[in-house]
PDB file of C-alpha atoms in Angstrom:
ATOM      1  CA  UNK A   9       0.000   0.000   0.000  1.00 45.00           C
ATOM      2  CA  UNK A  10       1.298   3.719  -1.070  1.00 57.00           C
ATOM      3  CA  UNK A  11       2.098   5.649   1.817  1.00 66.00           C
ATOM      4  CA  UNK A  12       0.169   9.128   2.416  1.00 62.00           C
ATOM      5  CA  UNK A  13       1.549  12.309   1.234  1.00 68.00           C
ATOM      6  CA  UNK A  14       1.395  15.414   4.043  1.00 66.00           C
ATOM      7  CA  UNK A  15      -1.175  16.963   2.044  1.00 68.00           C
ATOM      8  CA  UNK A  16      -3.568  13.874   1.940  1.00 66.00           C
ATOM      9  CA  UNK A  17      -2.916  13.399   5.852  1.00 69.00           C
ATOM     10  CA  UNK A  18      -4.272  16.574   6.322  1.00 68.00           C
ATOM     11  CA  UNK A  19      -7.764  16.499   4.053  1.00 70.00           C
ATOM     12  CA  UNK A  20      -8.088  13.282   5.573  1.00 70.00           C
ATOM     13  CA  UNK A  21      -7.711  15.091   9.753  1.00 72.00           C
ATOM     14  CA  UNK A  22     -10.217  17.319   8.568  1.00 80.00           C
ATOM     15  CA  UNK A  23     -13.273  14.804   7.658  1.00 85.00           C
ATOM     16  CA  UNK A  24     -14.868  13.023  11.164  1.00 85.00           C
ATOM     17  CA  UNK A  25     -14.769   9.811  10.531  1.00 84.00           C
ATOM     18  CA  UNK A  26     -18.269   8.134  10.729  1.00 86.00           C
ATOM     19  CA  UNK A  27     -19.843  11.356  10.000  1.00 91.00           C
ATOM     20  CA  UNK A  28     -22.120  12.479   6.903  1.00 94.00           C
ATOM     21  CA  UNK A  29     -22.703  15.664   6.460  1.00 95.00           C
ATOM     22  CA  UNK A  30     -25.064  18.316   4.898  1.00 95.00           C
ATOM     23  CA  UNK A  31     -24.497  19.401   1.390  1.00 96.00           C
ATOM     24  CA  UNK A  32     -23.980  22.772   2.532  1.00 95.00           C
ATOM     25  CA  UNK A  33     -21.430  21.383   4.996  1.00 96.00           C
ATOM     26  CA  UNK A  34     -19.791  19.602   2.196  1.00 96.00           C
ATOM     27  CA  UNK A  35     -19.765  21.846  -0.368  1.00 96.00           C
ATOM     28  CA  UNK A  36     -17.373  24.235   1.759  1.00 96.00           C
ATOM     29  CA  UNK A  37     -15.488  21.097   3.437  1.00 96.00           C
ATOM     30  CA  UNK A  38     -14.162  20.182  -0.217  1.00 96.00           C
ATOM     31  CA  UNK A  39     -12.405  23.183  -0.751  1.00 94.00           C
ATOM     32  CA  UNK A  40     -10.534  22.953   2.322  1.00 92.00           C
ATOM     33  CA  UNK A  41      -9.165  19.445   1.513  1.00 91.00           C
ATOM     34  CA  UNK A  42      -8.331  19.820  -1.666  1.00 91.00           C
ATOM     35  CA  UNK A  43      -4.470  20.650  -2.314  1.00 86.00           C
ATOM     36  CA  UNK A  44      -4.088  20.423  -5.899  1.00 87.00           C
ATOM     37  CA  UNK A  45      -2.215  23.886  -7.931  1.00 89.00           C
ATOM     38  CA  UNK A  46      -4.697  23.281 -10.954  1.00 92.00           C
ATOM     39  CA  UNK A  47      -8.038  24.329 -10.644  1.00 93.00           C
ATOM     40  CA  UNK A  48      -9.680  20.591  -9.876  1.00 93.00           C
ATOM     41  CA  UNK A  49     -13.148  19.339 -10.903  1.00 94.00           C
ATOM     42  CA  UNK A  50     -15.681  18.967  -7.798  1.00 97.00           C
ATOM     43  CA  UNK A  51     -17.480  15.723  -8.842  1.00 96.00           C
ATOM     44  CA  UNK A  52     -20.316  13.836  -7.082  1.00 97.00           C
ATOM     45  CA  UNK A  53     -21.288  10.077  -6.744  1.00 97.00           C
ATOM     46  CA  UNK A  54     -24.989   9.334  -6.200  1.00 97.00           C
ATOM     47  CA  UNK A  55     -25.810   5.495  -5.526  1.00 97.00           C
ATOM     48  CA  UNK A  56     -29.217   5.041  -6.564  1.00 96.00           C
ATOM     49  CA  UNK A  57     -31.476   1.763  -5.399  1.00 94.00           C
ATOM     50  CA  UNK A  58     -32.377   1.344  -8.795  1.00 94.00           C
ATOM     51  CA  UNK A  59     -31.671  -1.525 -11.187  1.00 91.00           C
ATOM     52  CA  UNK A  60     -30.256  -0.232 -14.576  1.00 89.00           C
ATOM     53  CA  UNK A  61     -30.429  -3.573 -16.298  1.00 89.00           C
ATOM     54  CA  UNK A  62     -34.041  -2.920 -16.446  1.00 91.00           C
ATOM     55  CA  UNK A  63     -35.097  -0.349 -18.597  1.00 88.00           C
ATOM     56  CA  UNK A  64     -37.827   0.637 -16.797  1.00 91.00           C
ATOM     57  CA  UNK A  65     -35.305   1.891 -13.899  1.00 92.00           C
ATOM     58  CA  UNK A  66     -33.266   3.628 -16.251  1.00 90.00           C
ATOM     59  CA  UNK A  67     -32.501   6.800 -14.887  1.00 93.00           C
ATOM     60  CA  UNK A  68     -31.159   9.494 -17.713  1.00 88.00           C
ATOM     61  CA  UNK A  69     -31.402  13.262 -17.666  1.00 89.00           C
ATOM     62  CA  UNK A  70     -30.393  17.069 -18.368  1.00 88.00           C
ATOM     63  CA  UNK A  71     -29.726  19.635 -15.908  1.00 91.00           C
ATOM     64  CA  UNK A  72     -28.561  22.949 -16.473  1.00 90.00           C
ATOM     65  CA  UNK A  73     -26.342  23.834 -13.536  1.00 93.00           C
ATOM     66  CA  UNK A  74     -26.894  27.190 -12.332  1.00 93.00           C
ATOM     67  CA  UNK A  75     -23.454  28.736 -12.145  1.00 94.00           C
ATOM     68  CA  UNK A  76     -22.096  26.639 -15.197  1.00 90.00           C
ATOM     69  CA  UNK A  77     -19.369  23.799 -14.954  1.00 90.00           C
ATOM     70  CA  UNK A  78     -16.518  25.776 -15.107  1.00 91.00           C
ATOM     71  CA  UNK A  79     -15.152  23.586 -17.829  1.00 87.00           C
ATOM     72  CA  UNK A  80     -14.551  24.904 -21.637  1.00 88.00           C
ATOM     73  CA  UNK A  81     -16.872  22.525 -24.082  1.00 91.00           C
ATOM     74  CA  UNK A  82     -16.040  22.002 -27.238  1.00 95.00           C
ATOM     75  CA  UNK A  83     -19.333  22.004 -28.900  1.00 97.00           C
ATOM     76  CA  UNK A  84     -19.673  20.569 -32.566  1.00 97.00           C
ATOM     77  CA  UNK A  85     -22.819  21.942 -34.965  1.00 97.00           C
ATOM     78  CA  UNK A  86     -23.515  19.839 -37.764  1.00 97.00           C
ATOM     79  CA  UNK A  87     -26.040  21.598 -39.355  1.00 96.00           C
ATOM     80  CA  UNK A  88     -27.929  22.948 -42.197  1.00 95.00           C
ATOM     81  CA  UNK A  89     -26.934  25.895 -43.874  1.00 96.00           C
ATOM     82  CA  UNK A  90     -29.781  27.914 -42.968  1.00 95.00           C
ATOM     83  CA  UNK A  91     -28.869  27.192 -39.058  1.00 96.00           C
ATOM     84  CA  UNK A  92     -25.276  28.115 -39.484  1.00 96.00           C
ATOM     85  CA  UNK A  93     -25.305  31.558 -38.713  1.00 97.00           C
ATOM     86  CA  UNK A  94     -26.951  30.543 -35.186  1.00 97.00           C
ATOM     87  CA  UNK A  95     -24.983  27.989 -34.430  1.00 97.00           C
ATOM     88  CA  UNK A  96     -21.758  30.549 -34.416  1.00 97.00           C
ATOM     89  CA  UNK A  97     -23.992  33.112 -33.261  1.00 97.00           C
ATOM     90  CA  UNK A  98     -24.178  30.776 -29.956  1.00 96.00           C
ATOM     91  CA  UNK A  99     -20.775  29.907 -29.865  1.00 95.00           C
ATOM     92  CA  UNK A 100     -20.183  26.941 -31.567  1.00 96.00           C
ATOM     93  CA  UNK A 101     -16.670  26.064 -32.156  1.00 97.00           C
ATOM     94  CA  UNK A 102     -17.287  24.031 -34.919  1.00 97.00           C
ATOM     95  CA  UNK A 103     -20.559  24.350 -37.285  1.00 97.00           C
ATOM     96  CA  UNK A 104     -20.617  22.448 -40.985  1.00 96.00           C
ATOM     97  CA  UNK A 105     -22.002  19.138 -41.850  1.00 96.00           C
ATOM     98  CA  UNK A 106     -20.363  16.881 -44.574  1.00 94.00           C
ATOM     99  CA  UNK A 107     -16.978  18.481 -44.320  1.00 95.00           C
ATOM    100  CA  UNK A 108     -17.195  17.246 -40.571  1.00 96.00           C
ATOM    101  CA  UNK A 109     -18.861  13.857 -41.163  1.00 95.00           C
ATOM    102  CA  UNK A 110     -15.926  12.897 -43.245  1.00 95.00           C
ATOM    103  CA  UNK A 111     -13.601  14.078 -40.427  1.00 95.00           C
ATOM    104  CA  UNK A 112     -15.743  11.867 -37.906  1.00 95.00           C
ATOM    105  CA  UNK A 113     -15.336   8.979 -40.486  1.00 93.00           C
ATOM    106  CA  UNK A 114     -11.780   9.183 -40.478  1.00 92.00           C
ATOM    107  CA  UNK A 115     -10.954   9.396 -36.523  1.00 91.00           C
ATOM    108  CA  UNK A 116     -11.509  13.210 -35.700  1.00 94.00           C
ATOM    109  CA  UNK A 117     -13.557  13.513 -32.559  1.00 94.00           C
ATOM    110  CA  UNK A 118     -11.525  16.522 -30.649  1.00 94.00           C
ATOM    111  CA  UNK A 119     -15.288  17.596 -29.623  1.00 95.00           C
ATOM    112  CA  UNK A 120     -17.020  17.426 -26.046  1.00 93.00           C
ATOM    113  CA  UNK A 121     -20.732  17.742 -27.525  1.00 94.00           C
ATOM    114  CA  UNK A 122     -22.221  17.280 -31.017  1.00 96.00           C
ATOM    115  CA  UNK A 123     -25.492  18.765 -31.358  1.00 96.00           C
ATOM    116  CA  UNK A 124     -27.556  18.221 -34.440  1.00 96.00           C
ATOM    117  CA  UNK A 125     -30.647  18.226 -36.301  1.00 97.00           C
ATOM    118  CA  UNK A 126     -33.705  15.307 -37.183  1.00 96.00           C
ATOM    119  CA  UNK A 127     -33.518  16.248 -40.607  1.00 95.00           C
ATOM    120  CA  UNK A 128     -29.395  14.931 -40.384  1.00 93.00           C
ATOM    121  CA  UNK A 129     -29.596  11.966 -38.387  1.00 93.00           C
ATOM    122  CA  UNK A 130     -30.235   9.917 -41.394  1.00 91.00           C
ATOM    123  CA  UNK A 131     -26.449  10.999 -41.865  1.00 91.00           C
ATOM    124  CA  UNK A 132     -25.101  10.370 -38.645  1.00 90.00           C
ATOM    125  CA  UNK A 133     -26.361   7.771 -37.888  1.00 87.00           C
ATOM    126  CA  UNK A 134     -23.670   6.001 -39.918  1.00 87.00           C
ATOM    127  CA  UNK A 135     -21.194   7.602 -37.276  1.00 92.00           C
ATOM    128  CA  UNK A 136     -22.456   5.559 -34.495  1.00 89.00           C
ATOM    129  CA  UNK A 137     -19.187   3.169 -34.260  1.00 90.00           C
ATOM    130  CA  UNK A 138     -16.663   6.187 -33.955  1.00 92.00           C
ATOM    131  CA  UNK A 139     -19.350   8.707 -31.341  1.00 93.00           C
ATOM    132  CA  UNK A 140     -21.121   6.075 -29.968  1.00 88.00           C
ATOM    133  CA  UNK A 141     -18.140   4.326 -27.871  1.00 89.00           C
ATOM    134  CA  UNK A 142     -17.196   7.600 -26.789  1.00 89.00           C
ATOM    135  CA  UNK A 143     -20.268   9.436 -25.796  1.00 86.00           C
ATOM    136  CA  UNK A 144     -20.587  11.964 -28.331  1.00 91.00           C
ATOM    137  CA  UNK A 145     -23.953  10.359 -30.376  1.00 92.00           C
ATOM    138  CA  UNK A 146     -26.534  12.977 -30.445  1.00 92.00           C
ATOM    139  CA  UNK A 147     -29.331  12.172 -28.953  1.00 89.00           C
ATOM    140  CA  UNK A 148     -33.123  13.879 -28.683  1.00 89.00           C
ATOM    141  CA  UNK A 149     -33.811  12.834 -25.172  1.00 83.00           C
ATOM    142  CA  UNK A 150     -30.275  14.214 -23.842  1.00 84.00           C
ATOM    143  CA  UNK A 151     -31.694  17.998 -26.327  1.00 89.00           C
ATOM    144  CA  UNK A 152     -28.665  17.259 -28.550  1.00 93.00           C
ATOM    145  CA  UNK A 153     -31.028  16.974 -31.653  1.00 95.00           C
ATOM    146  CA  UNK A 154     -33.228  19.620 -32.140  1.00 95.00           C
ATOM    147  CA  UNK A 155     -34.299  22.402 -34.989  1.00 96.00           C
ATOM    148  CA  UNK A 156     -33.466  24.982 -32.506  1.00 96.00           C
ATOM    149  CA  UNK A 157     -29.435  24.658 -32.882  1.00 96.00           C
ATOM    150  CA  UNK A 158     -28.104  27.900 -31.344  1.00 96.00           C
ATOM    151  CA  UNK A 159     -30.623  27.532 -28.266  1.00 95.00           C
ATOM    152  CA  UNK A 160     -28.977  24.377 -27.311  1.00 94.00           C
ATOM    153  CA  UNK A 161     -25.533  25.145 -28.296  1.00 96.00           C
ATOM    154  CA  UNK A 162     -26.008  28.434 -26.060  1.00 94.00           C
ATOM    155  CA  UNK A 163     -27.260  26.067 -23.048  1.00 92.00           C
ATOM    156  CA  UNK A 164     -24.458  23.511 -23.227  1.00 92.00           C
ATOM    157  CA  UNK A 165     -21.822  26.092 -22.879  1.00 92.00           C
ATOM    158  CA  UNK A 166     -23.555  27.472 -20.312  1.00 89.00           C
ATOM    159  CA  UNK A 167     -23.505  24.793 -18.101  1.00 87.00           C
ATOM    160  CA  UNK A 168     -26.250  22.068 -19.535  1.00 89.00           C
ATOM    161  CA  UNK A 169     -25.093  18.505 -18.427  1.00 87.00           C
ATOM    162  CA  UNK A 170     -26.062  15.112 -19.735  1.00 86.00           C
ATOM    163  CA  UNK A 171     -25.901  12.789 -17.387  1.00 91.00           C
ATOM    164  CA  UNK A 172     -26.987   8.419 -16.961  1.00 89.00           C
ATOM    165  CA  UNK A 173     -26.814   6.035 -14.201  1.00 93.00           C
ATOM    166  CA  UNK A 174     -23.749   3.347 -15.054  1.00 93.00           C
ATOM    167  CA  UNK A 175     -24.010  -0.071 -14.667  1.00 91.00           C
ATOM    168  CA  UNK A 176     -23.043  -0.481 -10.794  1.00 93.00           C
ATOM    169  CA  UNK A 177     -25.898   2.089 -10.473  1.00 94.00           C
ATOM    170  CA  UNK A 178     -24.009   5.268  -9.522  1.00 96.00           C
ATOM    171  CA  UNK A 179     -24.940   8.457 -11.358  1.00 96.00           C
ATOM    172  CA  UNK A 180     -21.472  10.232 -11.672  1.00 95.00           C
ATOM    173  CA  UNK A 181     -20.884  14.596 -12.904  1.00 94.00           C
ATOM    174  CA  UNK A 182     -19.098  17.622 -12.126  1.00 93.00           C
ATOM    175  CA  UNK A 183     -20.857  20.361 -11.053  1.00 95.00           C
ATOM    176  CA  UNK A 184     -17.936  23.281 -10.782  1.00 95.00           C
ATOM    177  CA  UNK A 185     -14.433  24.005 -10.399  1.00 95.00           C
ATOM    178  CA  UNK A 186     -12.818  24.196  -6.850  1.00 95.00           C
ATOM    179  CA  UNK A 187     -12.451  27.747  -7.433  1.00 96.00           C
ATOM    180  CA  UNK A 188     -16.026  28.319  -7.036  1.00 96.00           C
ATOM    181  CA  UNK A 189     -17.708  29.758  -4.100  1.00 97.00           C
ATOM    182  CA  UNK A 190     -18.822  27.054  -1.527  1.00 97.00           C
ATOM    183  CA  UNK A 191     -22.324  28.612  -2.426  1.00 97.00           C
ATOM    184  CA  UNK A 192     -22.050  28.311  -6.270  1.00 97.00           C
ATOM    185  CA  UNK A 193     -20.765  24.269  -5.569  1.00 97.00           C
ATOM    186  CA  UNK A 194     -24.283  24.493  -3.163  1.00 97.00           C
ATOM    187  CA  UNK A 195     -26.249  25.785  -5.879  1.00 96.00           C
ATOM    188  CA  UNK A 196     -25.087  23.214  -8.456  1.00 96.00           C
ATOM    189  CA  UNK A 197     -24.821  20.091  -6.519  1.00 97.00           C
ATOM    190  CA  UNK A 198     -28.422  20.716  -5.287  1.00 96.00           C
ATOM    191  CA  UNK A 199     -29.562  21.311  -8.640  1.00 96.00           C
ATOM    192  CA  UNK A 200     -27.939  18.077  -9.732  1.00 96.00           C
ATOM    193  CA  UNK A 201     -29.374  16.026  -7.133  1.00 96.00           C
ATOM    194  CA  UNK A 202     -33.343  17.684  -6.894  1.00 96.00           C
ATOM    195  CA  UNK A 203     -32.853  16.936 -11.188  1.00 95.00           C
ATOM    196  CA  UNK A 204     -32.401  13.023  -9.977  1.00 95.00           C
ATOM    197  CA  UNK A 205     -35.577  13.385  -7.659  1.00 95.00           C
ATOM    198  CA  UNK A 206     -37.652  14.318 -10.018  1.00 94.00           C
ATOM    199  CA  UNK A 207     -36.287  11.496 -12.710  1.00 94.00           C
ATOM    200  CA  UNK A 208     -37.182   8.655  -9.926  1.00 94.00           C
ATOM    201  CA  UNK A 209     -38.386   5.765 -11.300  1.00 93.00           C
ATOM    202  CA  UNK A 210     -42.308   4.489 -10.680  1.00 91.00           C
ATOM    203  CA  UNK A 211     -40.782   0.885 -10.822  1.00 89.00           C
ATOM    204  CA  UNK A 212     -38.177   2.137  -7.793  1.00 86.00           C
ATOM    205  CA  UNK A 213     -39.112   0.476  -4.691  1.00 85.00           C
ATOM    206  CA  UNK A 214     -37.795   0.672  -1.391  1.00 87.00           C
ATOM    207  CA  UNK A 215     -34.794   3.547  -0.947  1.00 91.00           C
ATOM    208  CA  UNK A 216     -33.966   5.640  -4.001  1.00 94.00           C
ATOM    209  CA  UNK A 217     -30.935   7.462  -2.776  1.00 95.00           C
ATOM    210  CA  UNK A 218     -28.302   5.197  -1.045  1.00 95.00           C
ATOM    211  CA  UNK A 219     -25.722   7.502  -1.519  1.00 96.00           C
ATOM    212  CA  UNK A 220     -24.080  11.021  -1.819  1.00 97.00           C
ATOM    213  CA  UNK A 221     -20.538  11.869  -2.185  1.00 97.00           C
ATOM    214  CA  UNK A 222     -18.476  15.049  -3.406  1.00 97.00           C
ATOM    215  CA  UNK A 223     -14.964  15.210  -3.920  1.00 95.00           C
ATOM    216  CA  UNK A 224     -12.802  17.082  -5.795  1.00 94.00           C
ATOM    217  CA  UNK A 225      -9.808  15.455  -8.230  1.00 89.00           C
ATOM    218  CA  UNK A 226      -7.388  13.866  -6.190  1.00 83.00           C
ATOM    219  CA  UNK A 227      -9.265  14.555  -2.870  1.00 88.00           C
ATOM    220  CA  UNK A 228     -10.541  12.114  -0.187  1.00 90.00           C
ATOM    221  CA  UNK A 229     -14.950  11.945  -0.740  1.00 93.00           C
ATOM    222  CA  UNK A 230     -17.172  13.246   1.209  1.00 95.00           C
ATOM    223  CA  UNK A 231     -20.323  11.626   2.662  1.00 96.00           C
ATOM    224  CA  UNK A 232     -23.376  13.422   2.731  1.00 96.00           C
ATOM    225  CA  UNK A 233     -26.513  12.752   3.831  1.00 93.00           C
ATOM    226  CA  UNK A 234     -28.769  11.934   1.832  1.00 91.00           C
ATOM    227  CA  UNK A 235     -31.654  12.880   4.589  1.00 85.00           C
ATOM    228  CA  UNK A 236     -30.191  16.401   4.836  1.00 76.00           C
ATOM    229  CA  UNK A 237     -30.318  17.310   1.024  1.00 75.00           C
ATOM    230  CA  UNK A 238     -33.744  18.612   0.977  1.00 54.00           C
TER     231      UNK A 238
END
């Protein structure tokens, strides 16, 4: 077993063991433990009682977070002519449509979203083996395909999230930078988790939310209860 650097001693003194605390608790606890020089990602691990090899207790969703993710996105436009001017309007970094699809074909995917249009998914469709493996397929339920292009370009780069519960359950995101106020981390994280309320299951029985727990890259997590969230 690795031995414990100074730093990671000293998050670790300042979380009581045993203890789970409130979200507003946490969210100003995580800045104090984290020791990294970059600016790290807060994340946040909810365990849901849900089973996701039933697709009835799938649990998939959009949130916008409130004081955006902090993080730059790359966001792709393929798109028809008529909804270029929009798309760059919005803030697109890329906007096009064959030109691109031929990238796509031959191994370009330096992109974070795609967003697109029903009218082209008869064309992208064929891209499914390079996107698909690496989350970038657009997809109407996550807002990614939609006639209104520079509305949802302007919401992912302000903070809109797609986000699905893996295969252990968990539903894993960032919601800010550690250089965000403890309220702003507040804001989002709450946002985050009241979004996963509202997307419970009918066919969830029994206790939705095991878990809660933020951390920030290279931090120790922090448990929060779940009781205390509302």
């Amino acid at each position: 077993m690795s031995k414990l650097t100074k730093n990671q001693k000293l998050a670790l003194e300042k979380i009581e063991a045993g203890k789970s605390y409130s979200l507003k608790e946490a969210s100003a606890l995580v800045k104090e433990i984290t020791t990294t020089k970059f600016d790290a990602s807060v994340d946040i691990d909810v365990r849901l009682g849900v089973d996701p090899r039933k697709s009835n207790q799938m649990v998939r969703g959009v949130v916008s977070l409130p004081n955006g993710t902090g993080k730059s996105v790359r966001v792709l436009a393929l798109c028809t002519p008529d909804a270029e001017a929009d798309a760059k309007a919005a803030g697109a970094d890329y906007v096009g449509l064959d030109e691109y699809i031929e990238k796509i074909k031959g191994g370009w995917t330096d992109v974070d979203v795609i967003i697109t249009m029903p009218s082209i998914m008869g064309k992208i469709g064929a891209l499914g083996r390079v996107l698909g493996p690496r989350g970038l397929m657009p997809n109407p339920k996550s807002g990614t395909v939609t006639n209104e292009v520079g509305k949802a370009v302007r919401e992912v780069k302000q903070g809109k999230i797609d986000f699905k519960v893996d295969k252990f359950g968990i539903v894993h995101t960032s919601v800010g930078k550690i250089s965000f106020t403890p309220d702003a981390i507040f804001e989002n994280a709450k946002t985050f988790i009241d979004t996963i309320i509202k997307l419970k299951p009918t066919t969830s029985k029994g206790e939705y939310i095991k878990s809660i727990y933020l951390s920030s890259t290279m931090s120790p997590g922090i448990k929060i209860d779940p009781k205390q969230v509302d």
